[in-house]
Each structure stands twice: as structure tokens, then as C-alpha cells.
Amino acid sequence: MTINRRPRQGFAGLWNISFGFFGIQIGFALQNANMSRIFQSLGESVDDLAFLWIAAPLTGLIVQPIIGHYSDRTWGRFGRRRPYFFGGAVFAALALLGMPDAPALWAAAVLLWVLDASLNVSMEPFRAFVGDMLDKDQHTAGYAIQTAFIGAGAVVGSATPYLLDWLGVSNTASGGGVPDTVRLSFYGGGVVLFLAVLWTVLTTREYSPEQIAAFDDTGPVDTAAPPTPQSPAGALAWIGGGLGIGVLVAAVGLEKELYLLAALLISYGIARIVVARLHAAGRSDNLLSHIVGDFAGMPSIMKRLALVQFFTWSALFIMWIYTTPVVAQYAFGSGDPASAAYNAGGNWVGILFATYNGVAALAALFLLRPLARAIGTVRTHALCLAIGALGFLSFLFVRDAELLLLSEVAIGIAWASILAMPYAILASSLPQAKLGIYMGLFNVFVVLPQLLVATVMGTIVRHLFPTEPIWTMAFAAGVMALAAVATLRVREA
């Protein structure tokens, strides 16, 4: 049988498909580089920062599988994925506009939750959108262009406070509040995010479910519920694991944030029991059945990549939380959030983050594809992650702020691969009819490590090195090295 092919996209088509990610990443970059700074400006201590960041990964854990499920099954006047792009962009822009004027710590934490939820609503369908719009032979190119926009957006978002300071905007605030450099950066970021996503919404036309089925020779989109795990022992094991963690926290006196991890494990075990009963009652086509069944029945390649993602994003989340206090203390000589030196360090972190994102944009365009052709996508990803581990390790020895730019070059190479290679591998290996839900479930292994870091890292810092946050970078280097090793277990299609 002759299979129809999607029209091959030129540069303009690839640009339009992913340009919205430029705005989304501006939002993530402003969040990543400045939220610890905002929290500390509102009175939070460094060893409690991880707890306040819990909202972000927990939101992604809940939102992305749900959005993936519904975007797979959505089709209407405005398309399949685009309604989610647009709705998420509206609320993310509003959160960015409100964040710097948060009157208290609790308000900033709530706005972080709204921002992260909205960014996730927009981001998840963008991953599946590339698979919808491009044939397999353009997946690597599509995700590379998307990564370039992610890098470019992150450069803009990360560097804006520094540039505003250079232009003469005040970088300190009376009474220790949020400085004007950060305030104006968030205002501008909200506007640009909305306009960038609107560009993709207005310049792309999605293929209908019937066209996609014809392209992939899959027949009608399968909406039947996936197989459900039948073993009660499996559900009880998840519940037992959660209870065990809860008992350990109570007995040993660990941080109470770990109760959240216990609750998640118990909730998943209960969800498996509920789904089994729904199936027994003939009620199989529902959101919970699809999410639980697809999670339990993930393809083997996705399971192996999941382990890679777990280690990778543990390292990244450590970096996002602790780079500002590390750079301010060790390269600028101040751990006081109200001091000019600390705020200068905070601005320099924006430049460091802009550097790794800029490197990622260039590496995605000019390094990844030729390297993958030479040694394969799996070895390319493993090599890039190993280079990133060396970048994290260098923070332990480098005390010159400008030399840290070289550390960020190494991290940028890893970041380019992280944003492109796993998704290109998956998009070419997963069933098109379930691409959204699988991409959403894949994000679980981006979110879980962040949640674990947010609940555990504060305890580690408080008890092992309360005045020496530099050692967080040693943890980041170690888990990134584990990610590189785990990558070698992945088998290319």
C-alpha cells in the first residue's frame, strides 16, 4: 500500500511550527533565573528555597498527562493542539505580569503555581505538534529548530535583567524588595510570550485526524482504553512504598515535604485499583484509565529513556535552584540577598543561563545532526550529557565569574541534546494516535526528579553543608554522569 506523506516543510514552515516555544521559554527562563531571587527578596532563607519550588514540578506532573490525553482527542474549528497553546499563553502572560508585584511570599508562590501550570499547558502540545506536522525524516530537524527557539527565548529571558541594569535601570530596591530590572523583565516577558504563541496559532494549519491516519496508515484513531494492569500486588506495592516513606519521615524526623512524595506513590496505587474496578464494571474509556494504562504499558524504549530523564532533570533542577546563591557567594562574595554584590551575582546568573541557552541554540542547529549521523543519536546524547557533567563539576573549582562562562558552554551542549534527542527518538517510535499522551507521560520523568530534589535537597543542604551551597553542584555533576551512563542502555529504532 502506498502511504501518503506529509508535505515537506521548508525553513519557514519549521519556523512557524515552533516559534511559539520562543515565548514559552522566555517565561521559563525568567522563572528559573529569578524566582529564587524573588523569594529571597520577600524574606525566604536559602535552605527553604527548594520547598517553594515544589509547586512547579507538581503542577507539571498533574497537568501534562491530562493535556496530552485531551489534545490527542481534540478536534474542532481551531485545531487539535492550538487551543491549548493559546489558552496556556494567556494565563502564563498574566502570571508574569503579576509576579514582580506579589505583595507577600504566599502570593509569589501562588503565582509561580499559576505560571508553571500555564506554561505546561502550552508546552506539552508543542512537543506532539512537531510529530503531527512532520514526517519521520524531519523529526530531528523539527526538534532541533524547536531547541534553537528554546535556546533563543531563554537567552532573552535570562539576560534581560542584566541588560536593563547596563542601561541604567535600578538593580536594587529599597527595603529589599524586587528590583526594577526584574520587574520590567517580567512585564516584557509576558507580552512577548503571548505574541510568540499567537504567531504559531495564526500561521499554522493542523492536519485533521483523518489526514494524520492516512499519512501514517494507521486507520481510524484508536480511542479504546489501553490494557489495565490486573495484578493487585502491583497496586499494593506502590501503596506500601508510599506508606513506608511516610513512616520513615515520621520516625527519623525527616523534612515534612517528603510526605508529598509518599502521597503521590499512594495515590498512584489507589488509582490502579480504581481503574481495575472501572474496567470490571465496563467503564474503560475515561481519562484515568487511559493515563494509568498507558503509563503501565509504556514501550520499552520509553522506559529506558525515562531513567535517563530522571537523572538528567535532577541535575538541572539543582542548577536552577542553587546557581544564584552559589555564584553570589563564591564569585561575588556575598550571601546577603539585600546587598548590591548579591544582586550583581543574581544578574550574572542571568548571563550564565543566557550563555548555556545560546550555546544550546547553536549546538542544536550545527552540532547535533552531524554528530548523530556520525555516531548515532544515543551515543550523541550520552556524550553531550557527559560534557554537561564536567560543566557542573567545574563550579567546585572556578571562582572567577567570567570563567564560569566556559562551564556554561559545556552545560549548553548537554542542554541542546536534552531538548532535542529524546523527543526525536520518541516521536519516531511511538504510535501517532497517542503521541500527546505519551509525551505528557514522558514528562512525568522530567517532573518526578524535580519534585524529589525540591523535597530532599533542602534537607541535604541544611544538615550537611548549610553555609556551603557549592556542594549542590557536586550532586548535579554526579547525577548528570549517571544519566550519561543510563543513555547507553537505550537502543535506537
Coordinates of N, CA and C in Angstrom, one line a residue, residues 235-367:
A235 N -0.4 -2.7 42.6 CA -1.0 -1.5 43.2 C -0.6 -1.5 44.7
L236 N -0.6 -2.6 45.4 CA -0.3 -2.6 46.8 C 1.2 -2.3 47.0
A237 N 2.0 -2.6 46.1 CA 3.4 -2.3 46.2 C 3.6 -0.8 46.2
W238 N 2.9 -0.1 45.3 CA 3.0 1.4 45.2 C 2.5 2.0 46.5
I239 N 1.4 1.5 47.0 CA 0.8 2.0 48.3 C 1.7 1.7 49.4
G240 N 2.3 0.5 49.5 CA 3.2 0.1 50.6 C 4.5 1.0 50.5
G241 N 5.0 1.3 49.3 CA 6.1 2.1 49.2 C 5.9 3.5 49.8
G242 N 4.7 4.1 49.4 CA 4.3 5.4 50.0 C 4.2 5.4 51.5
L243 N 3.5 4.4 52.0 CA 3.4 4.3 53.5 C 4.7 4.1 54.1
G244 N 5.6 3.4 53.5 CA 6.9 3.2 54.1 C 7.7 4.5 54.2
I245 N 7.6 5.3 53.2 CA 8.3 6.6 53.2 C 7.7 7.5 54.3
G246 N 6.3 7.5 54.4 CA 5.7 8.3 55.4 C 6.1 7.9 56.8
V247 N 6.2 6.6 57.0 CA 6.6 6.1 58.4 C 8.1 6.5 58.6
L248 N 8.9 6.4 57.6 CA 10.3 6.8 57.8 C 10.5 8.2 58.1
V249 N 9.7 9.1 57.4 CA 9.8 10.5 57.7 C 9.4 10.8 59.1
A250 N 8.3 10.2 59.6 CA 7.8 10.4 61.0 C 8.8 9.8 62.0
A251 N 9.4 8.7 61.7 CA 10.3 8.0 62.7 C 11.6 8.7 62.8
V252 N 12.2 9.1 61.7 CA 13.5 9.7 61.7 C 13.5 11.2 61.8
G253 N 12.4 11.8 61.6 CA 12.3 13.3 61.7 C 12.8 14.0 60.4
L254 N 12.6 13.3 59.2 CA 13.0 14.0 58.0 C 12.0 15.1 57.7
E255 N 12.4 15.9 56.6 CA 11.6 17.0 56.2 C 10.2 16.6 55.9
K256 N 9.2 17.4 56.3 CA 7.8 17.0 56.1 C 7.4 17.1 54.6
E257 N 8.2 17.8 53.8 CA 7.9 17.8 52.4 C 7.9 16.4 51.8
L258 N 8.6 15.5 52.4 CA 8.7 14.1 51.8 C 7.4 13.4 51.9
Y259 N 6.5 13.9 52.8 CA 5.1 13.4 52.8 C 4.4 13.5 51.5
L260 N 4.8 14.5 50.7 CA 4.2 14.7 49.4 C 4.6 13.6 48.5
L261 N 5.8 13.2 48.5 CA 6.3 12.1 47.7 C 5.6 10.8 48.1
A262 N 5.4 10.6 49.4 CA 4.7 9.4 49.9 C 3.2 9.5 49.4
A263 N 2.6 10.6 49.4 CA 1.2 10.8 49.0 C 1.1 10.5 47.5
L264 N 2.1 10.8 46.7 CA 2.0 10.6 45.3 C 2.1 9.1 45.0
L265 N 2.9 8.4 45.7 CA 3.0 6.9 45.5 C 1.7 6.2 45.9
I266 N 1.2 6.6 47.0 CA -0.1 6.0 47.5 C -1.2 6.3 46.5
S267 N -1.2 7.6 46.0 CA -2.3 8.0 45.0 C -2.2 7.1 43.8
Y268 N -1.0 6.9 43.3 CA -0.9 6.1 42.1 C -1.4 4.6 42.3
G269 N -1.0 4.1 43.4 CA -1.5 2.7 43.8 C -3.0 2.7 43.8
I270 N -3.6 3.7 44.5 CA -5.1 3.7 44.6 C -5.7 3.9 43.2
A271 N -5.1 4.7 42.4 CA -5.6 4.9 41.0 C -5.6 3.6 40.2
R272 N -4.6 2.8 40.4 CA -4.6 1.5 39.7 C -5.8 0.6 40.2
I273 N -6.1 0.6 41.5 CA -7.2 -0.2 42.0 C -8.5 0.4 41.4
V274 N -8.6 1.7 41.4 CA -9.9 2.3 40.9 C -10.1 1.9 39.4
V275 N -9.0 2.0 38.6 CA -9.1 1.7 37.2 C -9.5 0.3 37.0
A276 N -8.9 -0.6 37.8 CA -9.3 -2.0 37.6 C -10.7 -2.3 37.9
R277 N -11.3 -1.6 38.9 CA -12.7 -1.7 39.2 C -13.6 -1.1 38.1
L278 N -13.1 0.0 37.5 CA -13.9 0.6 36.4 C -13.9 -0.3 35.2
H279 N -12.8 -0.9 34.9 CA -12.8 -1.9 33.8 C -13.7 -3.1 34.1
A280 N -13.7 -3.5 35.3 CA -14.6 -4.7 35.7 C -16.0 -4.3 35.5
A281 N -16.3 -3.0 35.7 CA -17.7 -2.5 35.5 C -18.1 -2.1 34.1
G282 N -17.1 -2.3 33.2 CA -17.3 -1.9 31.8 C -17.2 -0.4 31.5
R283 N -16.5 0.3 32.4 CA -16.3 1.7 32.2 C -14.8 2.0 31.9
S284 N -14.4 1.7 30.7 CA -13.0 1.7 30.4 C -12.5 2.9 29.7
D285 N -13.4 3.7 29.0 CA -13.0 4.8 28.2 C -13.1 6.1 29.0
N286 N -12.1 6.3 29.8 CA -12.1 7.5 30.6 C -10.7 8.0 30.9
L287 N -10.5 9.2 31.3 CA -9.2 9.9 31.5 C -8.3 9.0 32.4
L288 N -8.8 8.6 33.5 CA -7.9 7.9 34.5 C -7.5 6.6 33.9
S289 N -8.4 5.8 33.2 CA -8.0 4.5 32.6 C -6.9 4.7 31.6
H290 N -7.0 5.7 30.8 CA -6.0 6.0 29.7 C -4.7 6.3 30.3
I291 N -4.7 7.2 31.3 CA -3.4 7.7 31.9 C -2.7 6.5 32.6
V292 N -3.4 5.8 33.5 CA -2.9 4.7 34.3 C -2.4 3.6 33.3
G293 N -3.3 3.2 32.4 CA -3.0 2.1 31.5 C -1.8 2.4 30.6
D294 N -1.8 3.6 30.0 CA -0.6 4.0 29.1 C 0.7 4.1 29.9
F295 N 0.6 4.6 31.2 CA 1.8 4.7 32.0 C 2.3 3.3 32.3
A296 N 1.5 2.4 32.6 CA 1.9 1.0 32.9 C 2.4 0.3 31.7
G297 N 1.8 0.6 30.5 CA 2.2 -0.1 29.3 C 3.1 0.7 28.4
M298 N 4.0 1.5 28.9 CA 4.9 2.3 28.1 C 5.8 1.4 27.3
P299 N 6.1 1.7 26.0 CA 7.1 1.0 25.2 C 8.4 0.9 25.9
S300 N 9.2 -0.1 25.6 CA 10.4 -0.3 26.3 C 11.4 0.8 26.1
I301 N 11.4 1.4 24.9 CA 12.4 2.5 24.6 C 12.1 3.7 25.5
M302 N 10.8 3.9 25.7 CA 10.3 5.0 26.6 C 10.8 4.8 28.0
K303 N 10.7 3.5 28.5 CA 11.1 3.2 29.9 C 12.6 3.5 30.1
R304 N 13.4 3.1 29.1 CA 14.8 3.3 29.2 C 15.2 4.8 29.2
L305 N 14.5 5.5 28.3 CA 14.7 7.0 28.2 C 14.2 7.7 29.5
A306 N 13.2 7.1 30.1 CA 12.7 7.6 31.3 C 13.7 7.7 32.4
L307 N 14.5 6.6 32.6 CA 15.6 6.6 33.6 C 16.6 7.7 33.3
V308 N 16.9 7.9 32.0 CA 17.9 9.0 31.6 C 17.3 10.3 32.0
Q309 N 16.0 10.5 31.7 CA 15.4 11.8 32.0 C 15.4 12.0 33.5
F310 N 15.2 11.0 34.3 CA 15.2 11.1 35.8 C 16.5 11.7 36.3
F311 N 17.6 11.1 35.9 CA 18.9 11.6 36.3 C 19.2 13.0 35.7
T312 N 18.9 13.2 34.5 CA 19.2 14.5 33.8 C 18.5 15.6 34.5
W313 N 17.2 15.5 34.7 CA 16.4 16.6 35.2 C 16.7 16.8 36.7
S314 N 17.1 15.8 37.4 CA 17.6 16.1 38.8 C 18.7 17.1 38.8
A315 N 19.7 16.9 37.9 CA 20.8 17.8 37.9 C 20.4 19.2 37.5
L316 N 19.5 19.3 36.5 CA 19.1 20.6 36.0 C 18.3 21.4 37.1
F317 N 17.5 20.7 37.8 CA 16.7 21.4 38.9 C 17.6 21.9 40.0
I318 N 18.6 21.1 40.3 CA 19.6 21.6 41.3 C 20.3 22.8 40.8
M319 N 20.6 22.9 39.6 CA 21.2 24.1 39.0 C 20.3 25.3 39.1
W320 N 19.1 25.1 38.7 CA 18.1 26.2 38.7 C 17.9 26.8 40.1
I321 N 17.8 25.9 41.1 CA 17.5 26.4 42.4 C 18.8 27.1 43.0
Y322 N 20.0 26.5 42.8 CA 21.1 26.9 43.7 C 22.2 27.7 43.0
T323 N 22.1 27.9 41.7 CA 23.1 28.7 41.0 C 23.2 30.1 41.5
T324 N 22.1 30.8 41.8 CA 22.2 32.1 42.2 C 22.9 32.2 43.6
P325 N 22.5 31.5 44.6 CA 23.3 31.6 45.9 C 24.7 31.2 45.7
V326 N 25.0 30.2 44.9 CA 26.4 29.7 44.7 C 27.2 30.8 44.1
V327 N 26.8 31.3 43.0 CA 27.5 32.4 42.2 C 27.7 33.6 43.1
A328 N 26.6 34.0 43.7 CA 26.7 35.3 44.6 C 27.7 35.1 45.7
Q329 N 27.7 33.9 46.3 CA 28.6 33.7 47.5 C 30.0 33.5 47.1
Y330 N 30.3 32.7 46.0 CA 31.6 32.3 45.7 C 32.3 33.1 44.7
A331 N 31.5 33.7 43.8 CA 32.2 34.6 42.7 C 32.0 36.1 43.0
F332 N 31.0 36.4 43.8 CA 30.8 37.9 44.1 C 30.9 38.2 45.6
G333 N 31.1 37.2 46.4 CA 31.5 37.4 47.8 C 30.4 37.8 48.8
S334 N 29.1 37.5 48.4 CA 28.0 37.9 49.3 C 26.9 36.9 49.3
G335 N 26.4 36.5 50.5 CA 25.2 35.7 50.6 C 24.0 36.4 51.1
D336 N 24.1 37.8 51.2 CA 23.0 38.6 51.7 C 22.2 39.1 50.5
P337 N 20.9 38.6 50.4 CA 20.1 39.0 49.3 C 19.8 40.5 49.1
A338 N 20.0 41.3 50.2 CA 19.7 42.7 50.1 C 20.9 43.5 49.6
S339 N 22.1 42.8 49.5 CA 23.3 43.5 49.2 C 23.4 43.8 47.7
A340 N 24.2 44.8 47.3 CA 24.4 45.1 45.9 C 25.2 44.0 45.3
A341 N 26.2 43.4 46.0 CA 27.0 42.3 45.5 C 26.2 41.1 45.1
Y342 N 25.2 40.7 46.0 CA 24.4 39.6 45.8 C 23.5 39.8 44.5
N343 N 23.0 41.0 44.4 CA 22.1 41.3 43.2 C 22.9 41.4 41.9
A344 N 24.2 41.8 42.1 CA 25.1 41.7 40.9 C 25.3 40.3 40.5
G345 N 25.5 39.4 41.5 CA 25.6 38.0 41.2 C 24.4 37.4 40.6
G346 N 23.2 37.9 41.1 CA 21.9 37.4 40.5 C 21.8 37.8 39.0
N347 N 22.3 39.0 38.7 CA 22.2 39.4 37.3 C 23.2 38.6 36.5
W348 N 24.4 38.3 37.1 CA 25.4 37.5 36.3 C 24.9 36.0 36.1
V349 N 24.1 35.5 37.0 CA 23.5 34.2 36.8 C 22.6 34.3 35.5
G350 N 21.9 35.4 35.3 CA 21.1 35.6 34.1 C 22.0 35.4 32.9
I351 N 23.2 36.0 32.9 CA 24.1 35.9 31.8 C 24.6 34.5 31.6
L352 N 24.9 33.8 32.7 CA 25.4 32.4 32.7 C 24.3 31.6 32.0
F353 N 23.0 31.8 32.5 CA 21.9 31.0 31.9 C 21.7 31.3 30.5
A354 N 21.9 32.6 30.1 CA 21.7 33.0 28.7 C 22.8 32.3 27.9
T355 N 24.0 32.2 28.5 CA 25.1 31.5 27.7 C 24.8 30.1 27.4
Y356 N 24.4 29.3 28.4 CA 24.1 27.9 28.1 C 23.0 27.7 27.2
N357 N 22.0 28.6 27.2 CA 20.9 28.5 26.3 C 21.3 29.0 24.9
G358 N 22.2 30.0 24.8 CA 22.7 30.4 23.5 C 23.5 29.3 22.8
V359 N 24.4 28.7 23.6 CA 25.2 27.6 23.1 C 24.3 26.4 22.7
A360 N 23.2 26.2 23.4 CA 22.3 25.1 23.1 C 21.6 25.4 21.7
A361 N 21.2 26.7 21.5 CA 20.6 27.0 20.2 C 21.6 26.8 19.1
L362 N 22.8 27.1 19.2 CA 23.8 26.9 18.2 C 24.1 25.4 18.0
A363 N 24.3 24.7 19.1 CA 24.6 23.3 19.0 C 23.5 22.5 18.4
A364 N 22.2 22.9 18.6 CA 21.1 22.3 18.0 C 21.1 22.4 16.5
L365 N 21.5 23.6 16.0 CA 21.5 23.8 14.6 C 22.7 23.3 13.9
F366 N 23.9 23.3 14.5 CA 25.1 23.0 13.8 C 25.9 21.8 14.3
L367 N 25.6 21.3 15.5 CA 26.4 20.2 16.1 C 25.6 18.8 16.2

